PDB file of C-alpha atoms in Angstrom:
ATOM      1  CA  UNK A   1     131.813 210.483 -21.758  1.00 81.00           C
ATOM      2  CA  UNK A   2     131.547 213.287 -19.221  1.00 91.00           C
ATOM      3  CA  UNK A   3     133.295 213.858 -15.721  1.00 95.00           C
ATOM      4  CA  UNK A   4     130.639 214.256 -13.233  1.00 95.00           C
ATOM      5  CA  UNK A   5     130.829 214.253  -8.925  1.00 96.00           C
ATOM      6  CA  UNK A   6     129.595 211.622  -7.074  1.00 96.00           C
ATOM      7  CA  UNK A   7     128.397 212.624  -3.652  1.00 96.00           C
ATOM      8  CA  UNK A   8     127.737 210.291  -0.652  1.00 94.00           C
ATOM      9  CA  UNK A   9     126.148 211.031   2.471  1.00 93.00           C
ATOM     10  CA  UNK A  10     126.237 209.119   5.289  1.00 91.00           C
ATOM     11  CA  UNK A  11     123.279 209.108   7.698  1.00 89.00           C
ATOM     12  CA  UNK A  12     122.712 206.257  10.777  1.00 86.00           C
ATOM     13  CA  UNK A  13     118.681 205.294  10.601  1.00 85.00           C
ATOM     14  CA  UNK A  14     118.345 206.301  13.747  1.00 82.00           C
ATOM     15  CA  UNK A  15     119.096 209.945  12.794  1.00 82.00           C
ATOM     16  CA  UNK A  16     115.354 209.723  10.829  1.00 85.00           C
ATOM     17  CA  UNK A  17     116.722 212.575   8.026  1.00 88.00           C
ATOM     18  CA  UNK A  18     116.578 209.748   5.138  1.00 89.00           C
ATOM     19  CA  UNK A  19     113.063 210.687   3.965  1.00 88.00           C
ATOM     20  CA  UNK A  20     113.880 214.349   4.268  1.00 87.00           C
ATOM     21  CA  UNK A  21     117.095 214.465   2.347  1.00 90.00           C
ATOM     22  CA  UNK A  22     115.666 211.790  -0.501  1.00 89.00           C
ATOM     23  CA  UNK A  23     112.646 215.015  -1.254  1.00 87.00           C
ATOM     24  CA  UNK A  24     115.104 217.777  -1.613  1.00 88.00           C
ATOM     25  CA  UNK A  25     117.339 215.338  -3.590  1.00 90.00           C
ATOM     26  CA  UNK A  26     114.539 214.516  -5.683  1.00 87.00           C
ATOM     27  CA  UNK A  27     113.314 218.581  -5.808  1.00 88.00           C
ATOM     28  CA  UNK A  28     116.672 219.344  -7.046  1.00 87.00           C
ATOM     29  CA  UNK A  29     116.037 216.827 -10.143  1.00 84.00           C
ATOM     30  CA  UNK A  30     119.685 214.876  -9.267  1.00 87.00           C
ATOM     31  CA  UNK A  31     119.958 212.466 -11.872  1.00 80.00           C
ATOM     32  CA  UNK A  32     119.564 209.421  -9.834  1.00 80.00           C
ATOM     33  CA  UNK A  33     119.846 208.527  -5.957  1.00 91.00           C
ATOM     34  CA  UNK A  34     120.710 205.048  -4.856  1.00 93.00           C
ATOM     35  CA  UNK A  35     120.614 204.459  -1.029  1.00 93.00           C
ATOM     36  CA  UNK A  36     123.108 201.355   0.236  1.00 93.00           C
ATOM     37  CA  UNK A  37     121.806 200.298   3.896  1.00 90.00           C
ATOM     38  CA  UNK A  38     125.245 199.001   6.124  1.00 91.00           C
ATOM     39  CA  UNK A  39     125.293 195.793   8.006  1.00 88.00           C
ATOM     40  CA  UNK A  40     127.668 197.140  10.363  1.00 85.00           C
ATOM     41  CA  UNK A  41     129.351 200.615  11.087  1.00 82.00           C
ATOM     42  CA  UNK A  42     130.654 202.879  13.581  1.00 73.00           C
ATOM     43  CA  UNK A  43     131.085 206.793  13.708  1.00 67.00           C
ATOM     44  CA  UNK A  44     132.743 209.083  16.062  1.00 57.00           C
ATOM     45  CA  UNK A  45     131.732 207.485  18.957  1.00 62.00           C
ATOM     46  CA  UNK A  46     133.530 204.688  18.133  1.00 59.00           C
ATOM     47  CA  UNK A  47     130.182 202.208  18.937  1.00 65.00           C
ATOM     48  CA  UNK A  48     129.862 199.747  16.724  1.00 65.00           C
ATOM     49  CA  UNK A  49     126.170 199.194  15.138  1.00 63.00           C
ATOM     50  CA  UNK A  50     125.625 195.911  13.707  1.00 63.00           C
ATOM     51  CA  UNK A  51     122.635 193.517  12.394  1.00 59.00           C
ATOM     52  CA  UNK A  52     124.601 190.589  13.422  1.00 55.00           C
ATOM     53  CA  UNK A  53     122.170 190.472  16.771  1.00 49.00           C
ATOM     54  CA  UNK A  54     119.208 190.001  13.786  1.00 47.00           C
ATOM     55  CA  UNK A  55     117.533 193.297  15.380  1.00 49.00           C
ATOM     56  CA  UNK A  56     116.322 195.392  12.169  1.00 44.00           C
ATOM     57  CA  UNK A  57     115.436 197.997  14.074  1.00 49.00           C
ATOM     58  CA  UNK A  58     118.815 198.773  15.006  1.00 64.00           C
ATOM     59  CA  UNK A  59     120.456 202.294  14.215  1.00 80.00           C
ATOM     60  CA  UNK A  60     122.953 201.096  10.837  1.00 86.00           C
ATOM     61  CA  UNK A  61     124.273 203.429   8.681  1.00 89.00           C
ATOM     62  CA  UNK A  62     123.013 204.453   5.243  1.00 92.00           C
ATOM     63  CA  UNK A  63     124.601 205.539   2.271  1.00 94.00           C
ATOM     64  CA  UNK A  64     123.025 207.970   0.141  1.00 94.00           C
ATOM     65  CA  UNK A  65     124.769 208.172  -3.396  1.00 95.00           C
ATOM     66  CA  UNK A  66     124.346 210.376  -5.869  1.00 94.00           C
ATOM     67  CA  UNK A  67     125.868 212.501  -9.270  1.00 93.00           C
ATOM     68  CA  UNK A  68     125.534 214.895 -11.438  1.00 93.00           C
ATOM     69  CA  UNK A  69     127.235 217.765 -12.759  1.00 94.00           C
ATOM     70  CA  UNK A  70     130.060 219.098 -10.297  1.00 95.00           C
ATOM     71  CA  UNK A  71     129.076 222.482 -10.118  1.00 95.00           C
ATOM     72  CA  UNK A  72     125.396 221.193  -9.566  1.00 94.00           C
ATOM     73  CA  UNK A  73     126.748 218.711  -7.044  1.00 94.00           C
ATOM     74  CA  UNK A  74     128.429 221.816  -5.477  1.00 91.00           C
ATOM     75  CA  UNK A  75     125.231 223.444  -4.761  1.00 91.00           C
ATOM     76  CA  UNK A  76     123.275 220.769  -3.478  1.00 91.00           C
ATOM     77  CA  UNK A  77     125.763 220.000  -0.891  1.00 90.00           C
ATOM     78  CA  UNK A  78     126.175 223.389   0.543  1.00 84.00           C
ATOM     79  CA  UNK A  79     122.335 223.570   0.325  1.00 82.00           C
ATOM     80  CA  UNK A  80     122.593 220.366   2.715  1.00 83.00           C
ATOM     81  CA  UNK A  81     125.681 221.677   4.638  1.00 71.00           C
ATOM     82  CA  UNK A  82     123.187 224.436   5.680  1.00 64.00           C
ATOM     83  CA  UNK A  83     120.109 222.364   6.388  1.00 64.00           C
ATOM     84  CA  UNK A  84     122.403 220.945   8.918  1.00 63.00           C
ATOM     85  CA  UNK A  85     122.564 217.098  10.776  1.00 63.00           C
ATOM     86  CA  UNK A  86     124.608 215.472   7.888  1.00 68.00           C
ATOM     87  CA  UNK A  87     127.586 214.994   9.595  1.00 65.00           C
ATOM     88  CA  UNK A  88     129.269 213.194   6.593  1.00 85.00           C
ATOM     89  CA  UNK A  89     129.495 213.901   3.178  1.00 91.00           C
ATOM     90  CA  UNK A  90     132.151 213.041   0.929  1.00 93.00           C
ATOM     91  CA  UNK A  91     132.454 213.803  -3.094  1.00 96.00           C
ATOM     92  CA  UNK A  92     134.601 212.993  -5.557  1.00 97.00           C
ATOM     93  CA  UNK A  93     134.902 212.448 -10.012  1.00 97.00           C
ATOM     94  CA  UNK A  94     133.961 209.996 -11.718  1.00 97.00           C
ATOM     95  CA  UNK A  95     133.442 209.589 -15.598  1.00 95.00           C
ATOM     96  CA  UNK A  96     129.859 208.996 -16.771  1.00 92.00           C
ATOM     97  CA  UNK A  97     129.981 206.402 -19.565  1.00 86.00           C
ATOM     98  CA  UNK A  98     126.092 206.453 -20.606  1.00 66.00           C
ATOM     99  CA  UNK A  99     125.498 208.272 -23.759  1.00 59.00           C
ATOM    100  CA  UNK A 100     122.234 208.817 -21.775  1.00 48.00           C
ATOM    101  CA  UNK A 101     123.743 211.420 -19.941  1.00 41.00           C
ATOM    102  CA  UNK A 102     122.530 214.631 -21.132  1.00 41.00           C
ATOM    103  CA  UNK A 103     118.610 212.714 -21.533  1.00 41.00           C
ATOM    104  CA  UNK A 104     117.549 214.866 -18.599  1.00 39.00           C
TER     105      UNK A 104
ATOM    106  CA  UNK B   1     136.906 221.226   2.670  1.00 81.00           C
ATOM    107  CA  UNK B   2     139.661 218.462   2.684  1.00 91.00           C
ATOM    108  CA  UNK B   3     140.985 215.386   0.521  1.00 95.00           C
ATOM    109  CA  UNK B   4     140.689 212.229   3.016  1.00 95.00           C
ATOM    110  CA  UNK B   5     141.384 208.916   1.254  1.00 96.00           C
ATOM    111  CA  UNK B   6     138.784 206.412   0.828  1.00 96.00           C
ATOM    112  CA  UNK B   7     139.475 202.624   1.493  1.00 96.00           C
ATOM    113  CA  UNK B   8     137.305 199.572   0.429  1.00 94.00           C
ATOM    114  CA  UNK B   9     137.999 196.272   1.254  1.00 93.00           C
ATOM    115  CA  UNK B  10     136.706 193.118   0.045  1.00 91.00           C
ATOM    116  CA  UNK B  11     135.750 190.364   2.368  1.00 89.00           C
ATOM    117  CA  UNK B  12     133.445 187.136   2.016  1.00 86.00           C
ATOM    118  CA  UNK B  13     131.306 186.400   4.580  1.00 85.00           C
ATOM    119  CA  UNK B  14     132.450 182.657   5.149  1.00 82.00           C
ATOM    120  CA  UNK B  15     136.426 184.533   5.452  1.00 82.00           C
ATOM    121  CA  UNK B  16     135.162 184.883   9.091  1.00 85.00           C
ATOM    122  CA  UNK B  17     137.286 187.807   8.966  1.00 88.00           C
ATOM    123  CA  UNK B  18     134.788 190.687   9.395  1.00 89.00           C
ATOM    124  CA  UNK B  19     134.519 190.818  13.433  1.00 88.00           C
ATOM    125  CA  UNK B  20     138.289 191.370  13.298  1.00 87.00           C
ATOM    126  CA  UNK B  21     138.316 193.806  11.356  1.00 90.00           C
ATOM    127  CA  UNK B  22     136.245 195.913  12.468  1.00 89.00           C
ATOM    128  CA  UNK B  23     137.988 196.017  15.724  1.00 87.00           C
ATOM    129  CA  UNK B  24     141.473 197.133  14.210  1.00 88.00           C
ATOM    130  CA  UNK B  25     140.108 199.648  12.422  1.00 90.00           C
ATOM    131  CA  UNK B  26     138.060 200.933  15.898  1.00 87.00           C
ATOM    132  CA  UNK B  27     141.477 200.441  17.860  1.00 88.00           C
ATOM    133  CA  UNK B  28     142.915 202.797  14.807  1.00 87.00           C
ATOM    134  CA  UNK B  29     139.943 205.086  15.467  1.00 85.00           C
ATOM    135  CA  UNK B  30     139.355 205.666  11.815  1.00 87.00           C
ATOM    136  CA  UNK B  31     136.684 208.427  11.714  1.00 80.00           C
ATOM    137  CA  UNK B  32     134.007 205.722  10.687  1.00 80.00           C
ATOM    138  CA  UNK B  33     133.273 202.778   9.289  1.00 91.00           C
ATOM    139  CA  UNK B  34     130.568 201.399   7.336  1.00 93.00           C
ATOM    140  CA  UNK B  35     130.357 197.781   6.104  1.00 93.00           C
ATOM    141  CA  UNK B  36     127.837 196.739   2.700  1.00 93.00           C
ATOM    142  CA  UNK B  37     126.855 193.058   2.326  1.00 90.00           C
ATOM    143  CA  UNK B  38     125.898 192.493  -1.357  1.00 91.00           C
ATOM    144  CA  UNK B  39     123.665 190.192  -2.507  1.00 87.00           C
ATOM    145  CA  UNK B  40     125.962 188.019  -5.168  1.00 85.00           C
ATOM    146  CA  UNK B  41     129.286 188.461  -6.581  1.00 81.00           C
ATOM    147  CA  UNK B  42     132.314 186.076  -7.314  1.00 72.00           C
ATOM    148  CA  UNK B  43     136.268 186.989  -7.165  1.00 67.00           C
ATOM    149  CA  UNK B  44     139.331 185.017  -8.605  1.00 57.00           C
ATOM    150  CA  UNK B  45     137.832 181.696  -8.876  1.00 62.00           C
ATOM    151  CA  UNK B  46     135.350 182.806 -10.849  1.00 58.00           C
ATOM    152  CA  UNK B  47     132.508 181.169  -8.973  1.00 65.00           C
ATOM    153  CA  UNK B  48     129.227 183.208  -8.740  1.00 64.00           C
ATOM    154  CA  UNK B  49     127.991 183.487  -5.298  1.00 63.00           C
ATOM    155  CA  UNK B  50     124.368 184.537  -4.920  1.00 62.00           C
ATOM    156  CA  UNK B  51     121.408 185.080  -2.368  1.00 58.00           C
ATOM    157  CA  UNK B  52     119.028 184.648  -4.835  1.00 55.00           C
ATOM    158  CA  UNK B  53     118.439 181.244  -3.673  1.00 49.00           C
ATOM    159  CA  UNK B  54     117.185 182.833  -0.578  1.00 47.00           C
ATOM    160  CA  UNK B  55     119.792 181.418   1.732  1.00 49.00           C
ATOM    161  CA  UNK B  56     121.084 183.564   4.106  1.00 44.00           C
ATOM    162  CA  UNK B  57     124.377 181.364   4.869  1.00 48.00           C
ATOM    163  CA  UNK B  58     126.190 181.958   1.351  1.00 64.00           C
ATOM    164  CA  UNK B  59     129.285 183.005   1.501  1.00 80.00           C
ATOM    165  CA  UNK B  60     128.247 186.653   0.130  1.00 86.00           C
ATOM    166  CA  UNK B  61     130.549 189.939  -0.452  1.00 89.00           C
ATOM    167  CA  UNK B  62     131.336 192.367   2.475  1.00 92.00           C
ATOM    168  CA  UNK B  63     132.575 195.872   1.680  1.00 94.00           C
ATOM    169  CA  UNK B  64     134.231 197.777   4.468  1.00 94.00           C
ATOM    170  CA  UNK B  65     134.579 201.145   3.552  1.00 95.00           C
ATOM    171  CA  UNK B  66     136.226 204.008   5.907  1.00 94.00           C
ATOM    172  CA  UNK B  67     138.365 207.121   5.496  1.00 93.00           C
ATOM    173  CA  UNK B  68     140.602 208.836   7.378  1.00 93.00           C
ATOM    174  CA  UNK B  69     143.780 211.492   6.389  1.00 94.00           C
ATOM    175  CA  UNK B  70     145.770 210.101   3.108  1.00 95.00           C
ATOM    176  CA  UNK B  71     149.023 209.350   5.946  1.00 95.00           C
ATOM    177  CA  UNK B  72     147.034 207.166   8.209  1.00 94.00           C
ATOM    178  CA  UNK B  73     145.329 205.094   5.776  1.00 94.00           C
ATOM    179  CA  UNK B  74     148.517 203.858   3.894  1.00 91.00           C
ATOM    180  CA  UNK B  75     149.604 203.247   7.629  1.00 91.00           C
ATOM    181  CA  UNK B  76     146.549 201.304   8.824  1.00 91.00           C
ATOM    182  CA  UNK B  77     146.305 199.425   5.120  1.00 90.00           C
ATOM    183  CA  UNK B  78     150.058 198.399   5.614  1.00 84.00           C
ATOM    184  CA  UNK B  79     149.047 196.797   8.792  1.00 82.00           C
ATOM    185  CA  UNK B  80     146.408 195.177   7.387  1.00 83.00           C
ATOM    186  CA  UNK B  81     148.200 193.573   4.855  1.00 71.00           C
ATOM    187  CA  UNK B  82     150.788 192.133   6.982  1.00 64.00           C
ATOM    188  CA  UNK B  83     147.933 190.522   8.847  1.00 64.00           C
ATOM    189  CA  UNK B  84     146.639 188.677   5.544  1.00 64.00           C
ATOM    190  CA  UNK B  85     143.634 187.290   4.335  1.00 63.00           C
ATOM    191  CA  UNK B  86     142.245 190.759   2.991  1.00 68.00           C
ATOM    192  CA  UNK B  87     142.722 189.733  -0.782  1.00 65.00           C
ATOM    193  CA  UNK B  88     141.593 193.373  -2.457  1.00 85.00           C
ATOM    194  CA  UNK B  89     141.548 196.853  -0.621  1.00 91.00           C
ATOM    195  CA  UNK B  90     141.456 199.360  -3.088  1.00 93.00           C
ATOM    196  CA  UNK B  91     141.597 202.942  -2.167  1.00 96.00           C
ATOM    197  CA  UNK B  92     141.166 206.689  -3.556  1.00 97.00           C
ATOM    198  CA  UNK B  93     141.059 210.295  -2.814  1.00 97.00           C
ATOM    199  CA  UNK B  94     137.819 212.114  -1.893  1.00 97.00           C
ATOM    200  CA  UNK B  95     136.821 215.369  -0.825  1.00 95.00           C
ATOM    201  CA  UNK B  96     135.552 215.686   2.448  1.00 92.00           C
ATOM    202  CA  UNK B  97     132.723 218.326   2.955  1.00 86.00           C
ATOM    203  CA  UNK B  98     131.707 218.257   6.380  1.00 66.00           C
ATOM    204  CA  UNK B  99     132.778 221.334   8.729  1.00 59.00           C
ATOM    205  CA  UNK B 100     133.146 218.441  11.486  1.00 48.00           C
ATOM    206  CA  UNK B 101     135.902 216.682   9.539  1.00 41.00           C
ATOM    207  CA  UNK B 102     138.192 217.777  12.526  1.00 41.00           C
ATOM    208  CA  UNK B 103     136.411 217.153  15.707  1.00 41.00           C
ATOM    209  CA  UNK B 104     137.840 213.546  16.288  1.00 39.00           C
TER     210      UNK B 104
ATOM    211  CA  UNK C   1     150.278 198.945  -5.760  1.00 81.00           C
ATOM    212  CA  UNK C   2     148.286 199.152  -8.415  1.00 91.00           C
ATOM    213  CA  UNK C   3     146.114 201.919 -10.280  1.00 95.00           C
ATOM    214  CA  UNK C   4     143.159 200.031 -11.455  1.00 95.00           C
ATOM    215  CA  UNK C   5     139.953 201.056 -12.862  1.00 96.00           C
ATOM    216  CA  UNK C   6     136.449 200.625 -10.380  1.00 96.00           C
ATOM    217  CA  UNK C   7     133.332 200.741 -12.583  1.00 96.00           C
ATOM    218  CA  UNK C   8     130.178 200.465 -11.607  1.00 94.00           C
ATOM    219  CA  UNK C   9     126.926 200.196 -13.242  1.00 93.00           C
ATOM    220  CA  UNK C  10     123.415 201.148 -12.034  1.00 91.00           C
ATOM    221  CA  UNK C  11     120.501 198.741 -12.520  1.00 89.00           C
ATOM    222  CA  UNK C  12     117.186 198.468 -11.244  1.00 86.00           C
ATOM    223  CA  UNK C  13     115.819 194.741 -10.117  1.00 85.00           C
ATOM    224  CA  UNK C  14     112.860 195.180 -12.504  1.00 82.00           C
ATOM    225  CA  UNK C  15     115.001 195.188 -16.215  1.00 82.00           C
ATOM    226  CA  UNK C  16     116.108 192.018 -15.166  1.00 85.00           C
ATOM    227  CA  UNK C  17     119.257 192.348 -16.599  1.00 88.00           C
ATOM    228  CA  UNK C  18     121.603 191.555 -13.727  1.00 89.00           C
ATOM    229  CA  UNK C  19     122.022 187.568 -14.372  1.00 88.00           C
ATOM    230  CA  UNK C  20     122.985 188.453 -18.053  1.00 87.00           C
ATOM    231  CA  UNK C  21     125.244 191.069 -16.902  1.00 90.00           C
ATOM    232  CA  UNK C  22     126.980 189.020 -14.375  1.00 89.00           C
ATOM    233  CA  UNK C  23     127.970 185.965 -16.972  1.00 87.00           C
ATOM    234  CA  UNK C  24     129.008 188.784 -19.484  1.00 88.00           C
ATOM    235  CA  UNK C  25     131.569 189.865 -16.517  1.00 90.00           C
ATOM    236  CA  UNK C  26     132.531 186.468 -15.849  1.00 87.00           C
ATOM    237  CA  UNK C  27     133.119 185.483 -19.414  1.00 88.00           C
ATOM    238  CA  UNK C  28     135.491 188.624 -19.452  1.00 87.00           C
ATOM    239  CA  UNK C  29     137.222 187.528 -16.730  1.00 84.00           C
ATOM    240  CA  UNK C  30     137.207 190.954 -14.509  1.00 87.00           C
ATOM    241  CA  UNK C  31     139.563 190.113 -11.166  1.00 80.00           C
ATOM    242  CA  UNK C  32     135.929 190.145  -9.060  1.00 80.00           C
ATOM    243  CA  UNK C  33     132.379 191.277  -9.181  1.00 91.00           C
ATOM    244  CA  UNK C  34     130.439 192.740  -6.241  1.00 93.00           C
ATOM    245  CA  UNK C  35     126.133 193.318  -6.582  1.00 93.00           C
ATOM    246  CA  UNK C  36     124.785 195.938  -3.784  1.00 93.00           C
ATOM    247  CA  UNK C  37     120.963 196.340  -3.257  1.00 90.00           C
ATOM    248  CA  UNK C  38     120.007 199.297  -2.503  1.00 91.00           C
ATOM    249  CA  UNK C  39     117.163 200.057   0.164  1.00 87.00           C
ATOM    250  CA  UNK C  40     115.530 203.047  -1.963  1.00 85.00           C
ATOM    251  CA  UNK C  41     116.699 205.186  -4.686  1.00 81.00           C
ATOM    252  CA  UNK C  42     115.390 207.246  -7.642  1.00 72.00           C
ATOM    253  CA  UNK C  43     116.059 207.861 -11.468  1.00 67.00           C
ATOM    254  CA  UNK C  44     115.484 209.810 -14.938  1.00 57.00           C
ATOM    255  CA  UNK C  45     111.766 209.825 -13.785  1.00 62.00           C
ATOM    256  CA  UNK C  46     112.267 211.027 -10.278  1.00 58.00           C
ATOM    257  CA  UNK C  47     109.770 208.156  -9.171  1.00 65.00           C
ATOM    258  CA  UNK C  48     110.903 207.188  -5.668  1.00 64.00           C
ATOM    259  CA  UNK C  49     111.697 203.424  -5.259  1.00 63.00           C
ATOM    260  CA  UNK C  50     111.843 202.333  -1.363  1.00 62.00           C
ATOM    261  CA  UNK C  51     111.985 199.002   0.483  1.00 58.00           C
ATOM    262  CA  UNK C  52     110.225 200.908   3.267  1.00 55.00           C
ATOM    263  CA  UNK C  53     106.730 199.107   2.622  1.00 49.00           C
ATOM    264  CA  UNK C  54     108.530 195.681   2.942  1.00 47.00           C
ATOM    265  CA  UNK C  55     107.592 194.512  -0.168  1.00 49.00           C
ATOM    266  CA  UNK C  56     110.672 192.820  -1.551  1.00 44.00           C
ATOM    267  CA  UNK C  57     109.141 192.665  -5.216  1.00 48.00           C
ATOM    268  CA  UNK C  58     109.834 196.203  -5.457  1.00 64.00           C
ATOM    269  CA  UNK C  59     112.196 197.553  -8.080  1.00 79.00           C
ATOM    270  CA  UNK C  60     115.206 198.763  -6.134  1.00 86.00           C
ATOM    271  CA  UNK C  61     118.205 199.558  -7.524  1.00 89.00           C
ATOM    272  CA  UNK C  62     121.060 197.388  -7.987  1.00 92.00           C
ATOM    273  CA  UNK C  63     125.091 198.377  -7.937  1.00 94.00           C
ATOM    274  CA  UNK C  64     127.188 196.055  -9.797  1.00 94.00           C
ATOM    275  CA  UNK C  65     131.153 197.072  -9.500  1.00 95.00           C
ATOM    276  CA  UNK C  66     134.010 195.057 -10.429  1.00 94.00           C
ATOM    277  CA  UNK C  67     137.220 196.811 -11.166  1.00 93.00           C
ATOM    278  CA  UNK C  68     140.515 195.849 -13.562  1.00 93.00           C
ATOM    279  CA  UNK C  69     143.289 197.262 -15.341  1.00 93.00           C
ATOM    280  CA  UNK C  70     141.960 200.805 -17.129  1.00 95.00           C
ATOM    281  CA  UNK C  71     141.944 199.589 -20.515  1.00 95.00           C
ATOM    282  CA  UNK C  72     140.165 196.249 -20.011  1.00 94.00           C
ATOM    283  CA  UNK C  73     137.476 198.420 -17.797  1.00 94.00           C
ATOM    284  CA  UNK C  74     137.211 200.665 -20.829  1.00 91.00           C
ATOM    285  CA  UNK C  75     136.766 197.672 -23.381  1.00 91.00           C
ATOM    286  CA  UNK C  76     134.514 195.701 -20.769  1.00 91.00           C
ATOM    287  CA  UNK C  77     132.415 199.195 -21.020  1.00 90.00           C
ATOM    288  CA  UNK C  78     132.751 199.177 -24.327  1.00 84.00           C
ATOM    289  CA  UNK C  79     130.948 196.042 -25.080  1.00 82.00           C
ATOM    290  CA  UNK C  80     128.296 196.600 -22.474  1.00 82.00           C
ATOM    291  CA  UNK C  81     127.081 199.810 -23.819  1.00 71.00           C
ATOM    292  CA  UNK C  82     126.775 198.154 -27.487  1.00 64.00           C
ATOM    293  CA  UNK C  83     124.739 195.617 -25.304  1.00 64.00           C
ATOM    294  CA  UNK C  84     122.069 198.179 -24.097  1.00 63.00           C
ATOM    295  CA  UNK C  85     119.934 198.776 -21.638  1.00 63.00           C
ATOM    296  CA  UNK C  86     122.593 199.548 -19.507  1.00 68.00           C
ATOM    297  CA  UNK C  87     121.370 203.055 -18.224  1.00 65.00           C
ATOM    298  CA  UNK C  88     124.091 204.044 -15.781  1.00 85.00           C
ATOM    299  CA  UNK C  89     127.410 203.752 -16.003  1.00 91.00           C
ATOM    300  CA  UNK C  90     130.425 205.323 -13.884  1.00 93.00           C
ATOM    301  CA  UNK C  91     134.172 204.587 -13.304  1.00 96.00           C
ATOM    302  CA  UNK C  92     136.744 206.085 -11.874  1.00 97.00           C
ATOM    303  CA  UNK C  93     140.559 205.393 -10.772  1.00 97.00           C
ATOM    304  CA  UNK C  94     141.470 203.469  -7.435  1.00 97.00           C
ATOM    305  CA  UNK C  95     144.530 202.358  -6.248  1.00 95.00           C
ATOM    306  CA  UNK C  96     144.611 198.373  -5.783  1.00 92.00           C
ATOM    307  CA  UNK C  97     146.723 197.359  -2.367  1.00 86.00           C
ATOM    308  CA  UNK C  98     146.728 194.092  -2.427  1.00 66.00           C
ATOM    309  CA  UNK C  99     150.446 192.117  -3.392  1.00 59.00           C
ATOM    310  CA  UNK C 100     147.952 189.136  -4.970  1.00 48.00           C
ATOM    311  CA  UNK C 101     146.680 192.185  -7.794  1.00 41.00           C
ATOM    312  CA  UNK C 102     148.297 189.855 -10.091  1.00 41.00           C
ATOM    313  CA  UNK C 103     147.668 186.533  -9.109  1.00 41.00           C
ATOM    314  CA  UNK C 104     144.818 186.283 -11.653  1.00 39.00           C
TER     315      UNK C 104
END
């Protein structure tokens, strides 16, 4: 067992940085990326976005999840921070049960 | 850098209770909200609920997630509980990255 | 309130292990189960797996969490790990809200 950080970003479709962030993610060898696509959600401008009108092409948020190890986790976020237009990012520790782990 | 709290909460689809929700927490003006629908899951009675059979009208999982300062998310969960029928919001600290955590 | 345990295990549809997994859960009981399908994500081999080309057959990832009290998480884990094939596996502490917590 090891403590790691998981990081998620959240991005709205519409915003188009998915592919973007998903190569550097991938360039900085993170052990794994899982992206969660919302049914519903709202953000700052308190608008709700929802599939419920069956319109796929509407702008619903994503969640791009991620871990490794925190001071790694550190750097890739500030390396995001600076790349700029992800507005949300939150982190925070979780333990890593695979004995896996360290197979990178 | 600040610690938000995170809050999930568990809904099924055939609850009917998403729609409402998701206007509390807009008249709360949580800083966003994003809402999952998984494809199979079961709670207390143990019953396995699944789209693998391809239809759309199961009673599936919702996860509303949002965060907001530690103070107002005890306050908003409170009044969500005394309006029953959310079963299981669970909650925990994260650290919130963005330099825009503040412009609400 | 409650402090519980959320776990949460990372599959991908392709190892065909989530209907074995979910009866394993089930057997044990855990206080609820939710799957999440991911829209894209990446592992070990840094191969990027996307639902963008609308093919459904893909091999997207899967989240499976269900959460409990610490030390039947840790024993769930446990017994999953001796299991195989399970890759992926994080947890961390929540609080648990809800006043039916122990209505199991």
């Amino acid at each position: 067992m090891e403590t790691v950080t998981l990081a998620r970003i959240y991005l709205r479709e519409g915003e188009h940085l998915l592919a973007r962030l998903l190569d550097t993610l991938r360039d900085e060898s993170v052990r794994g990326v899982t992206v969660l696509r919302g049914i519903a959600g709202f953000g700052a401008d308190r608008e709700i976005r929802t599939a419920a009108l069956a319109d796929l092409a509407l702008d619903l948020p994503l969640v791009v999840e991620f871990y490794d190890n925190p001071e790694r986790v550190t750097a890739i976020l500030a390396h995001l921070e600076i790349q700029g237009g992800l507005a949300h990012i939150v982190s925070w520790p979780v333990t890593l049960h695979t004995p896996e782990a360290d197979a990178r």
